[in-house]
Coordinates of C-alpha atoms in Angstrom, one line a residue:
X1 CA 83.1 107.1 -4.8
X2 CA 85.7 108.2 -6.5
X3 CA 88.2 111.4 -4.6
X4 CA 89.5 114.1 -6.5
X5 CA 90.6 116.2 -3.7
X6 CA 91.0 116.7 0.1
X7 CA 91.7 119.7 2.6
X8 CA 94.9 120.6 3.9
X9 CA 94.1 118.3 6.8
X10 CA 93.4 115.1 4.9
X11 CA 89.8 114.7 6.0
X12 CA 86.8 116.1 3.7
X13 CA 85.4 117.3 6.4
X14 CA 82.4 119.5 4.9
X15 CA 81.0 115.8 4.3
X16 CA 79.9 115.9 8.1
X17 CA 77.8 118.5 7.4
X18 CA 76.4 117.2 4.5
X19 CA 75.5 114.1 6.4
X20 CA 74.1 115.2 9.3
X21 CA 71.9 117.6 7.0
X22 CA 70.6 114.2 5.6
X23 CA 69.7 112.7 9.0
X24 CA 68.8 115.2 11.5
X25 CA 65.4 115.3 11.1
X26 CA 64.8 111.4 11.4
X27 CA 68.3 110.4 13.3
X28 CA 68.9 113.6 15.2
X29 CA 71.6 111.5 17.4
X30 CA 73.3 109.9 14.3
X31 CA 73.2 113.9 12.6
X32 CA 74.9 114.7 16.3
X33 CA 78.0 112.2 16.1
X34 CA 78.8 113.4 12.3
X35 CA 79.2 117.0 13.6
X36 CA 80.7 115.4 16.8
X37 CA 83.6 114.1 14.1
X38 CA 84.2 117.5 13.3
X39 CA 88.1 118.3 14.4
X40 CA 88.5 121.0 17.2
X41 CA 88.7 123.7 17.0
X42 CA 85.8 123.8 14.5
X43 CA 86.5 127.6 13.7
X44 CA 89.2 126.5 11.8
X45 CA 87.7 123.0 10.5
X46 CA 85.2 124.1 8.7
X47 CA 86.2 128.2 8.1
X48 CA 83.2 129.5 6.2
X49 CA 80.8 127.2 7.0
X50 CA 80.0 128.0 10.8
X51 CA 76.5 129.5 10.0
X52 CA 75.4 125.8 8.7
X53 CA 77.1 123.9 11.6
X54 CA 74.8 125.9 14.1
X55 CA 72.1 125.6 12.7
X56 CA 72.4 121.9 12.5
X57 CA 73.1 121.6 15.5
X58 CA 70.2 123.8 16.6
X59 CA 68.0 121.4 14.3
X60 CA 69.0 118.3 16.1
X61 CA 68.1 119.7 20.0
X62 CA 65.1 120.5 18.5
X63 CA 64.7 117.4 17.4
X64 CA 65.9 116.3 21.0
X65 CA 63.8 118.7 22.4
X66 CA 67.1 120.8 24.3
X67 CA 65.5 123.8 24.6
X68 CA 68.3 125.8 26.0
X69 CA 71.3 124.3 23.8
X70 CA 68.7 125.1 20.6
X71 CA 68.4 128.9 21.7
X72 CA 71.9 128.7 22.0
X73 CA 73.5 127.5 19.0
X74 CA 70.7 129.6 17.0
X75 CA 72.5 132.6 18.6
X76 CA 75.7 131.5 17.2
X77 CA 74.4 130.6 14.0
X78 CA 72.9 134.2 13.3
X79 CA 76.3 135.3 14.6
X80 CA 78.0 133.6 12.2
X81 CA 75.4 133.7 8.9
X82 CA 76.0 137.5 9.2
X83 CA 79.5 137.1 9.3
X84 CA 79.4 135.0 6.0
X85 CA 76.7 137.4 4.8
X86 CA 74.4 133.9 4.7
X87 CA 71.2 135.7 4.6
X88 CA 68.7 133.3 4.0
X89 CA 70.4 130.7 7.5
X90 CA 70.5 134.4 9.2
X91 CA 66.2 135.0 8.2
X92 CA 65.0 130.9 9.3
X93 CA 67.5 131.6 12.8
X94 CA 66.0 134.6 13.6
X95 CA 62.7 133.4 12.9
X96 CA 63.6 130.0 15.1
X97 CA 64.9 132.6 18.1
X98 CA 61.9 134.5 18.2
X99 CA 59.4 131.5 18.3
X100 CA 62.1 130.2 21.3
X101 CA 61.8 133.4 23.6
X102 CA 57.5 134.2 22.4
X103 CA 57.6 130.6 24.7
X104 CA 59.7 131.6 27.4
X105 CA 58.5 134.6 27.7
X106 CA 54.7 133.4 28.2
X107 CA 53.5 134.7 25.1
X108 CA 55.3 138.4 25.2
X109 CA 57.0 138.3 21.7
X110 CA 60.4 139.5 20.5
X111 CA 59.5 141.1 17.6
X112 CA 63.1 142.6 17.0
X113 CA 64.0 139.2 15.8
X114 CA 61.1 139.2 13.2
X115 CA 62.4 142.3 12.2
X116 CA 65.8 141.0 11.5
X117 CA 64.1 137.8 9.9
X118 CA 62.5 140.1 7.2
X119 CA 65.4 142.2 6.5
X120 CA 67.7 139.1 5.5
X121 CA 65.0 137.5 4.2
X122 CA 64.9 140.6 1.4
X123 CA 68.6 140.5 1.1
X124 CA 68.4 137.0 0.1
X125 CA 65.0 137.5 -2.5
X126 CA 63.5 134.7 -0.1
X127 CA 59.8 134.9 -1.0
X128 CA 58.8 132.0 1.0
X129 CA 60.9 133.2 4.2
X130 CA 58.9 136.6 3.9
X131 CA 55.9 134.6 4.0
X132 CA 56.8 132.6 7.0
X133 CA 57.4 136.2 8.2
X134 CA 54.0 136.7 7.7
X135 CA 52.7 133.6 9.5
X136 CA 54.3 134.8 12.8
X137 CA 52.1 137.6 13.3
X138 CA 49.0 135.3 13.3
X139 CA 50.7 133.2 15.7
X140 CA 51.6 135.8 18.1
X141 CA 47.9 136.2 18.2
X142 CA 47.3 132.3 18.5
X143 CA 49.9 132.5 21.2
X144 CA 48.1 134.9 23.0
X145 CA 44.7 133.1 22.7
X146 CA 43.0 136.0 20.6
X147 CA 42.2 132.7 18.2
X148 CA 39.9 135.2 16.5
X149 CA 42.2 137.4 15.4
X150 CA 44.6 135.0 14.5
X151 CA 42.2 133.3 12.1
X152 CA 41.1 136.3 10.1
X153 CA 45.0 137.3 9.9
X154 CA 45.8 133.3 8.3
X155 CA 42.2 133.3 6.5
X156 CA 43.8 136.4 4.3
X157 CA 46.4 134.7 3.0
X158 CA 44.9 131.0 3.2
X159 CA 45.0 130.5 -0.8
X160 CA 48.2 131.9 -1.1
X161 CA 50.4 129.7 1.1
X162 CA 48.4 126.9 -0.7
X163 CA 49.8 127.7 -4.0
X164 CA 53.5 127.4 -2.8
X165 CA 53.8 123.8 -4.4
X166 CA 57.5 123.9 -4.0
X167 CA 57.0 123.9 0.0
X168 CA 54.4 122.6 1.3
X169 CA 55.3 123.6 5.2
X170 CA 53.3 127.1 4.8
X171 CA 50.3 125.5 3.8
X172 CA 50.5 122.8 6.4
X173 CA 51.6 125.6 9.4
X174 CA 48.1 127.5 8.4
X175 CA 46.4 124.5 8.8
X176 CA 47.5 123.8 11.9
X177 CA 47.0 127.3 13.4
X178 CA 43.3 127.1 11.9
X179 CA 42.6 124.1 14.0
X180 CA 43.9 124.9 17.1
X181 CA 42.2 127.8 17.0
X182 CA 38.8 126.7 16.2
X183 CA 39.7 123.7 18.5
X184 CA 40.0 126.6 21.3
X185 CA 37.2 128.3 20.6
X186 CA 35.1 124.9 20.0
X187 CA 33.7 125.3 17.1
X188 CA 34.7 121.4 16.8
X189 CA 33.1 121.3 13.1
X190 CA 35.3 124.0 11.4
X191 CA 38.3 122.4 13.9
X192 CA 37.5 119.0 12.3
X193 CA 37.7 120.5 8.4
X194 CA 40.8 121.9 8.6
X195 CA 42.3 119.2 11.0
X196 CA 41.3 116.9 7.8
X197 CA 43.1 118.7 5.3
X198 CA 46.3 118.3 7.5
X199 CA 46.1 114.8 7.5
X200 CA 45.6 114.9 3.9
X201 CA 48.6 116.9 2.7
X202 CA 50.8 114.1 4.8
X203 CA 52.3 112.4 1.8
X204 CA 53.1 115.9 0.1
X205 CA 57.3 115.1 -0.6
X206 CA 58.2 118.7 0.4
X207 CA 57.2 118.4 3.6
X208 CA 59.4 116.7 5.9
X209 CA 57.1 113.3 7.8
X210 CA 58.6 114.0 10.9
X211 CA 57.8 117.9 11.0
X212 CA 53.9 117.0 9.7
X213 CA 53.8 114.3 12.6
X214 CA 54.8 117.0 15.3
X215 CA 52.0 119.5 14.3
X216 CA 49.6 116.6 13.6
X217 CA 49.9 115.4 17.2
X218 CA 49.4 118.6 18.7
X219 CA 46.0 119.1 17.6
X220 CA 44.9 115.7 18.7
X221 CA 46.3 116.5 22.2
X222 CA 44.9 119.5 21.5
X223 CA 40.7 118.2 20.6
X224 CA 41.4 115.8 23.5
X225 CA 41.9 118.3 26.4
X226 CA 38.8 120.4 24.8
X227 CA 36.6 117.6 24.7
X228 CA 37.7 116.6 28.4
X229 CA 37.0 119.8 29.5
X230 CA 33.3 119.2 27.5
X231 CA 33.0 116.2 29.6
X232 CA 32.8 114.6 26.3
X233 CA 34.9 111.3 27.6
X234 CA 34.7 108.9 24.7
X235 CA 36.0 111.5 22.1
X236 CA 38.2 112.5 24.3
X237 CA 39.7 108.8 24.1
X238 CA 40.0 108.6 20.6
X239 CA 42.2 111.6 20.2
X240 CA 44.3 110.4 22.7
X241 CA 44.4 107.2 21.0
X242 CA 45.5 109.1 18.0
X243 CA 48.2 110.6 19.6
X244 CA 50.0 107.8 21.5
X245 CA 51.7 106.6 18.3
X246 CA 52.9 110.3 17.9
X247 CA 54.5 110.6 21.1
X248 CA 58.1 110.6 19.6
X249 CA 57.4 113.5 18.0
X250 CA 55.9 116.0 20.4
X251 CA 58.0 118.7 22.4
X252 CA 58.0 119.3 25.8
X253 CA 54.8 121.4 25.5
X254 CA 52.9 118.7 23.8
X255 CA 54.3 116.0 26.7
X256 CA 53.1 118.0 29.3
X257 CA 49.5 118.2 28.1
X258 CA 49.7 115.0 26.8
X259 CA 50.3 113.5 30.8
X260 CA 47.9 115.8 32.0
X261 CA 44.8 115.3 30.0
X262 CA 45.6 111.5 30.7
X263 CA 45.3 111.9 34.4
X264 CA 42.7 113.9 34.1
X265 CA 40.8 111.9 32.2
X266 CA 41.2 108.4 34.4
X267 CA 40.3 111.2 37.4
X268 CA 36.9 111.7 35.6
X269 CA 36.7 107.7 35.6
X270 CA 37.8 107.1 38.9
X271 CA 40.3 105.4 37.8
X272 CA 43.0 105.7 40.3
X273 CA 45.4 102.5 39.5
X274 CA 45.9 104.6 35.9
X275 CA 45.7 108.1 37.2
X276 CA 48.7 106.9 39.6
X277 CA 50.7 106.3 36.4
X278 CA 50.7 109.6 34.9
X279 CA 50.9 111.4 38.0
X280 CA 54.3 109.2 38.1
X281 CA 55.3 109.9 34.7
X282 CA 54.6 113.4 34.4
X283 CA 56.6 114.1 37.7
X284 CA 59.4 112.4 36.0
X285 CA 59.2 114.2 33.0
X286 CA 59.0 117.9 35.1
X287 CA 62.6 116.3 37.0
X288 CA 64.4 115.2 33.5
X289 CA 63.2 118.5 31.9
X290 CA 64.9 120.3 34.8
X291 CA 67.4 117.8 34.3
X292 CA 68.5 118.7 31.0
X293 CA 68.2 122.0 31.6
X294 CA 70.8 122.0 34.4
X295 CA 73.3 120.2 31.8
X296 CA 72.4 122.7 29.3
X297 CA 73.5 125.4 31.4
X298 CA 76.5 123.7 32.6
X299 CA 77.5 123.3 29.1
X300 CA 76.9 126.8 28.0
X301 CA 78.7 127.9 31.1
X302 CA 81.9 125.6 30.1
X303 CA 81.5 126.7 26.3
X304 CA 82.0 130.5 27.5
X305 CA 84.6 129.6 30.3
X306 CA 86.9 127.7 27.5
X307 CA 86.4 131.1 25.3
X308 CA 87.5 133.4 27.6
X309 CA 90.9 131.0 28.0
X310 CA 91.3 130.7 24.4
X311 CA 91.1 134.7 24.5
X312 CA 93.3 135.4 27.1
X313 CA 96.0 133.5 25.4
X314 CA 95.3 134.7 22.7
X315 CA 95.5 138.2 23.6
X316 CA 98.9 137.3 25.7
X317 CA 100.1 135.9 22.5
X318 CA 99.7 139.0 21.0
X319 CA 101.3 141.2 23.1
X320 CA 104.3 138.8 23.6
X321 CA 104.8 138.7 19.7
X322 CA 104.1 142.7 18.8
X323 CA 107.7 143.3 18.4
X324 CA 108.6 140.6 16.5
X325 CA 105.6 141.3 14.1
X326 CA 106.8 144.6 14.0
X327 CA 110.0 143.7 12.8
X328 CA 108.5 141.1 10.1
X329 CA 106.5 143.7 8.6
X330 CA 109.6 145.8 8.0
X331 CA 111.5 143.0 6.7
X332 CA 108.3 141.8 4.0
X333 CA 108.0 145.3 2.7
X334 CA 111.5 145.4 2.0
X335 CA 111.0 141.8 0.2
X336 CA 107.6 143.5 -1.2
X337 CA 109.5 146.0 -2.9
X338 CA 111.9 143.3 -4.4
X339 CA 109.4 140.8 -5.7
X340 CA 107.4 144.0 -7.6
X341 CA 110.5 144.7 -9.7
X342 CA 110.9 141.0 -10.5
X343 CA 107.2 140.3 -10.7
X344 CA 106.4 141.1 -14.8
X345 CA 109.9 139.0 -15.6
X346 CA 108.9 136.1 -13.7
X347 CA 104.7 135.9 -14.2
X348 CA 105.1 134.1 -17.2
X349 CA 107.4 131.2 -15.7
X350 CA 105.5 131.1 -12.3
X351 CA 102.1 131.0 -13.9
X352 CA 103.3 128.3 -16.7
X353 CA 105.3 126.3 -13.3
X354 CA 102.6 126.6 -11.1
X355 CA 100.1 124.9 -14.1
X356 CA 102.6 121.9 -14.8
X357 CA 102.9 121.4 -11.2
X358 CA 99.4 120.8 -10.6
X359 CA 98.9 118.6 -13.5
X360 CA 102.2 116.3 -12.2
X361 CA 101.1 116.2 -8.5
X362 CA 97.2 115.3 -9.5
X363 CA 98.9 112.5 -12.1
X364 CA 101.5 111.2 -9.1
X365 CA 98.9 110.8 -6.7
X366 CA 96.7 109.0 -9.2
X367 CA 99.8 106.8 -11.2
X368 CA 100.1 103.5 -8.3
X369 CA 95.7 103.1 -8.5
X370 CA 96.4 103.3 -12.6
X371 CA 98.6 100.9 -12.7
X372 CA 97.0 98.2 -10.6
X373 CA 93.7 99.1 -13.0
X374 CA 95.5 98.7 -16.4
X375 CA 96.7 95.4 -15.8
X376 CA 94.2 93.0 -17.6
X377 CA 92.3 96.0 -19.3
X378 CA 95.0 97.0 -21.8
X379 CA 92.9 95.7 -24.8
X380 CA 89.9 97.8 -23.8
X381 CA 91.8 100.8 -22.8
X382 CA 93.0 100.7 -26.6
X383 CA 89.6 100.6 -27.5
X384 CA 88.4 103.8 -25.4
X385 CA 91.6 106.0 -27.2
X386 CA 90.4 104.8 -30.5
X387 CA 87.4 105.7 -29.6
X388 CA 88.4 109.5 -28.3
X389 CA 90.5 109.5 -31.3
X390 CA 87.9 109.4 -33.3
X391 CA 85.3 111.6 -31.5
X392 CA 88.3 114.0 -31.5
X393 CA 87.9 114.9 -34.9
X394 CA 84.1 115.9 -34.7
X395 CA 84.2 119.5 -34.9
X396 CA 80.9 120.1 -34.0
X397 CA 81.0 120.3 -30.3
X398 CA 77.2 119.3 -29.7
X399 CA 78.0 116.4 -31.8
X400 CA 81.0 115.5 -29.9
X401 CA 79.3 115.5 -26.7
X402 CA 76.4 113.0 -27.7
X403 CA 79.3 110.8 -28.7
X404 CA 81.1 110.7 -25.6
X405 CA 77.2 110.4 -24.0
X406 CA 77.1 107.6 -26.2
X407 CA 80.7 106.2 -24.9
X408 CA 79.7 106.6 -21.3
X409 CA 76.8 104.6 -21.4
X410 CA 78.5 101.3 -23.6
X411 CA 80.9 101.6 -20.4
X412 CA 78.2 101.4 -17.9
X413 CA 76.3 98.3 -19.9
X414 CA 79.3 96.9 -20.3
X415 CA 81.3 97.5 -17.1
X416 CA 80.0 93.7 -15.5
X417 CA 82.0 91.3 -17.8
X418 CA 84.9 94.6 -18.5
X419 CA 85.9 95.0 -14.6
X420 CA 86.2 93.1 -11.4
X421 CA 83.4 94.0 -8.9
X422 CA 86.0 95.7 -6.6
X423 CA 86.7 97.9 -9.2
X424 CA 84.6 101.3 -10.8
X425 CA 84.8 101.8 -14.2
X426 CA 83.7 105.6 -13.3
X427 CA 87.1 106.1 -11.3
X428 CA 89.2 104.9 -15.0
X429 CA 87.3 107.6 -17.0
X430 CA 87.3 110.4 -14.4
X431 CA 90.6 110.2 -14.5
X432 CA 91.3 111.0 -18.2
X433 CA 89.6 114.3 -17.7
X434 CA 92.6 115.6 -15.4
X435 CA 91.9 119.4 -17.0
X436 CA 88.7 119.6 -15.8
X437 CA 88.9 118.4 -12.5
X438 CA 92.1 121.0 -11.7
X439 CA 90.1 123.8 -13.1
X440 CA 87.6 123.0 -11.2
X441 CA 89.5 122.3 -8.0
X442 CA 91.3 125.4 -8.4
X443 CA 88.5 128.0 -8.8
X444 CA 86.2 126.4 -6.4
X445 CA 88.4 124.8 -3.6
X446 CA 85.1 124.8 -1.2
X447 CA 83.6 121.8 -4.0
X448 CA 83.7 118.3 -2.5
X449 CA 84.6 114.9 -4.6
X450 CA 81.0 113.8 -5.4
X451 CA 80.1 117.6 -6.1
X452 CA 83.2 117.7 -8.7
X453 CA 81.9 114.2 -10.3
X454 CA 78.3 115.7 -10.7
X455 CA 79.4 118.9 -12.0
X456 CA 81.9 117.0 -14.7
X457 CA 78.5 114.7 -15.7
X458 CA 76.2 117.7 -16.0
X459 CA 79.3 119.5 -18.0
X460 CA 79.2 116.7 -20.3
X461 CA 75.5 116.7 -21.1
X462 CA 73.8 114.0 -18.6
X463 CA 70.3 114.1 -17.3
X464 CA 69.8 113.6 -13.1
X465 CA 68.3 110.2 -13.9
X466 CA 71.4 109.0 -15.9
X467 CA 73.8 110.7 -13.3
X468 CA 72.0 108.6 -10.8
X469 CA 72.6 105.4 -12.2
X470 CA 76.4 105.9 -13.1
X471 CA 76.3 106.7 -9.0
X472 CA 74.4 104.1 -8.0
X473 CA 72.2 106.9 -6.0
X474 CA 68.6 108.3 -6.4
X475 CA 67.3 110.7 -8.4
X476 CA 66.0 112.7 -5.7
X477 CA 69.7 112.7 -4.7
X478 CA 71.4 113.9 -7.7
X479 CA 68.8 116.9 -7.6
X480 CA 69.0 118.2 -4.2
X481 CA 73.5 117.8 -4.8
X482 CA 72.6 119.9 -7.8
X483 CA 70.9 122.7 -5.3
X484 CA 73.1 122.8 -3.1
X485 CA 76.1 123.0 -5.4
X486 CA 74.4 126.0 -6.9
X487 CA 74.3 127.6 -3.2
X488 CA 77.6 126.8 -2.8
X489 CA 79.0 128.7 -6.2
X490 CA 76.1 131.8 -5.5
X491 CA 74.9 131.0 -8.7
X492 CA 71.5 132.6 -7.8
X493 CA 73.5 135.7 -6.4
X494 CA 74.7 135.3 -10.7
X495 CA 71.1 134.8 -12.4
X496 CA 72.4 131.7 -14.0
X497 CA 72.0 127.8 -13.5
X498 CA 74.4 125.3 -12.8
X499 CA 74.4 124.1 -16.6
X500 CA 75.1 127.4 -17.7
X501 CA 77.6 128.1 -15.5
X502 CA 79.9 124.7 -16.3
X503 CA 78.9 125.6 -20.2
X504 CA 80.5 129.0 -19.8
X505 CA 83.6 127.6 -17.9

């Protein structure tokens, strides 16, 4: 991977975030130590991107099932997403802490927080968040075991979330609620038909396996306790059978029911050997959940004891240093006042400076890997500036870019017998295009070094499957970059697309 820039720290450190984004839903503990590599204070790490760090972290003790760090860092991530005006991170967190206190609260809902949800949620133009919106109020009734109501509330709107194809997760939530509720009520027939639908959406791409697995085991927990409670003890097997190779995926909830309808279920058989080993392991589960809780609280606790400190110094800080600040405002007014009178003679120079400096400093920093890589490749360097030469003199500029297309890919075929297998042939032409990666740099310092690479391949005319293979990535990859480069520049605040955009620029 080729590097075209760094923060003023040395470490591209958004490229934590991006990882852990990757793997928090199937390696919540790896997603954990990438934002764990985050320098402290992470305030001033990652400056503008606080809402996303919460909210991963959030993710993962969900994932974890830390029920009292989750509510916690989704508190700070709304904090922070309305700070950066992130409206759509703001909606899912308040939609996230209301769901967290409808549980602790035994079913009494905090609807302020839905409230909030669909405000930011029309800030943002987020149709599908309003719909989740939506969802809630059918599980508040689900929650509150008027399984009636909450069917002809989903029922309503059944065909709708259906025809979301680019998010499958609405479709699959109403699903789920549908079959717990009938499931509740025992109407087992109309618990089973919807119950199969949700196992047949499983391979649908946009939902994540993990998330359908969780809501999957829950109703077989779920059909297992109501046909226990039916004396109906061989069905009642089977779904637990089901659900044993879910068990990574269930939440504390689904544990607890999961232990208990096992003991109860070798109780109806007299089997006391078995019964003994659930009334084991859900006694241990009851002292790590209180367990974990404890630590959670502990580290909340030390979290808001080190922010007081930091306060208190900083406020001494303040008070110390009020005079002297004082004094430095007077003196930079005065220097104010001078610069303004110089500032038309000088713009000129300073702008023309500041341009050459750029170009030199990128060119230094790249001049000891160019020379190593021209040794041996003189020849076929030669060739390439031929080559430019020549498209050079196309004057139609859609010509010129199939051209260099054209160049690009008689590198790539040819890159094996041109280059040593330690070195890229991407990293030699990247570096001819220094004008477009300063631009770049400069008007969008918050771009990474694979999201300048991508946006120079889509620039030049490249499709996601070609980009792919001069990265040696997926394609699947290359589109969901693409996305969230486009969040990063607000291009949907703009009404244009990424193509667009770099077309324009």
């Amino acid at each position: 991977m080729v590097s075209f820039g760094q923060n003023k720290n040395g470490q591209d450190v958004f490229r934590y975030i991006d990882s852990a984004d990757i793997y928090y839903s199937i390696k919540p503990k790896l997603a954990q130590q990438y934002l764990d590599s985050i320098p402290e204070p992470v305030t001033a790490s990652i400056a503008g991107s606080l809402a996303e760090y919460y909210q991963l972290k959030a993710l993962i003790n969900d994932r974890l099932n830390e029920g009292a760090k989750e509510f916690q860092n989704f508190l700070l991530a709304l904090k922070y997403a309305e700070q950066e005006q992130k409206y759509d991170i703001a909606g899912m967190s308040s939609i996230e802490l209301f769901y967290n206190t409808i549980i602790v609260n035994d079913g009494k809902a905090d609807v302020k927080y839905l409230e909030q949800a669909k405000a930011f949620y029309t800030l943002d133009n987020n149709y599908n968040g309003l719909i989740e919106v939506n969802q809630m109020y059918a599980y508040i009734e689900m929650h509150n075991n008027n399984f009636k109501k909450s069917n002809e509330l989903t029922l309503q709107h059944l065909e709708e979330y259906k025809n979301i194809t680019d998010d499958g997760y609405y479709y699959m939530y109403a699903l789920f609620m549908l079959s717990s509720n009938y499931t509740h009520l025992y109407n087992i027939d109309k618990a089973h038909k919807y119950l199969y639908h949700l196992e047949r959406i499983k391979n649908d791409t946009t939902i994540s396996p993990p998330l359908h697995d969780a809501h999957l085991v829950t109703i077989y927990t779920c059909l297992a306790d109501e046909h226990l409670k039916q004396k109906e003890i061989d069905s009642t097997f089977i779904y637990l059978n089901k659900a044993k190779p879910l068990r990574k995926f269930m939440n504390d909830a689904d544990v607890e029911n999961y232990y208990t309808v096992f003991l109860n279920y070798y109780d109806s058989k007299s089997d006391l050997k078995n019964k003994k080993k659930y009334v084991d392991s859900l006694q241990l589960f009851h002292e790590n959940e209180l367990a974990e809780t404890i630590d959670a609280s502990l580290e909340i606790n030390t979290a808001l004891l080190h922010s007081e400190r930091q306060l208190r110094v900083e406020t001494k800080k303040k008070y110390v240093n009020r005079y002297y600040i004082l004094g430095l405002v007077i003196v930079l007014l005065g220097l104010i006042s001078l610069v303004v009178v110089k500032y038309n003679t000088f713009k000129k120079r300073i702008n023309k400076f500041i341009k050459k400096d750029s170009e030199y400093a990128y060119l230094q920093s790249n001049h000891e890997k160019l020379k190593v890589k021209v040794k041996g490749l003189e020849g076929y360097i030669e060739d390439i500036k031929h080559n430019i030469k020549q498209i050079a003199t196309i004057s139609d500029v859609n010509d010129q870019k199939n051209e260099i297309k054209q160049m690009y890919k008689s590198i790539h075929l040819n890159s094996s017998t041109l280059l040593n297998k330690s070195e890229n042939h991407l990293e030699l032409i990247n570096e001819l295009n220094v004008a477009f990666f300063n631009k770049m740099s400069s008007k969008h310092p918050e771009l990474t070094s694979s999201d300048l690479i991508i946006c120079y391949y889509i620039h030049t005319g490249f499709k996601n499957k070609e980009i792919s293979v001069f990265l040696n990535t997926t394609e699947r990859s290359i589109e969901s970059k693409r996305y969230r480069i486009g969040k990063k520049l607000q291009l949907k605040d703009k009404s244009v697309s990424l193509l667009d955009y770099l077309t324009q620029l």
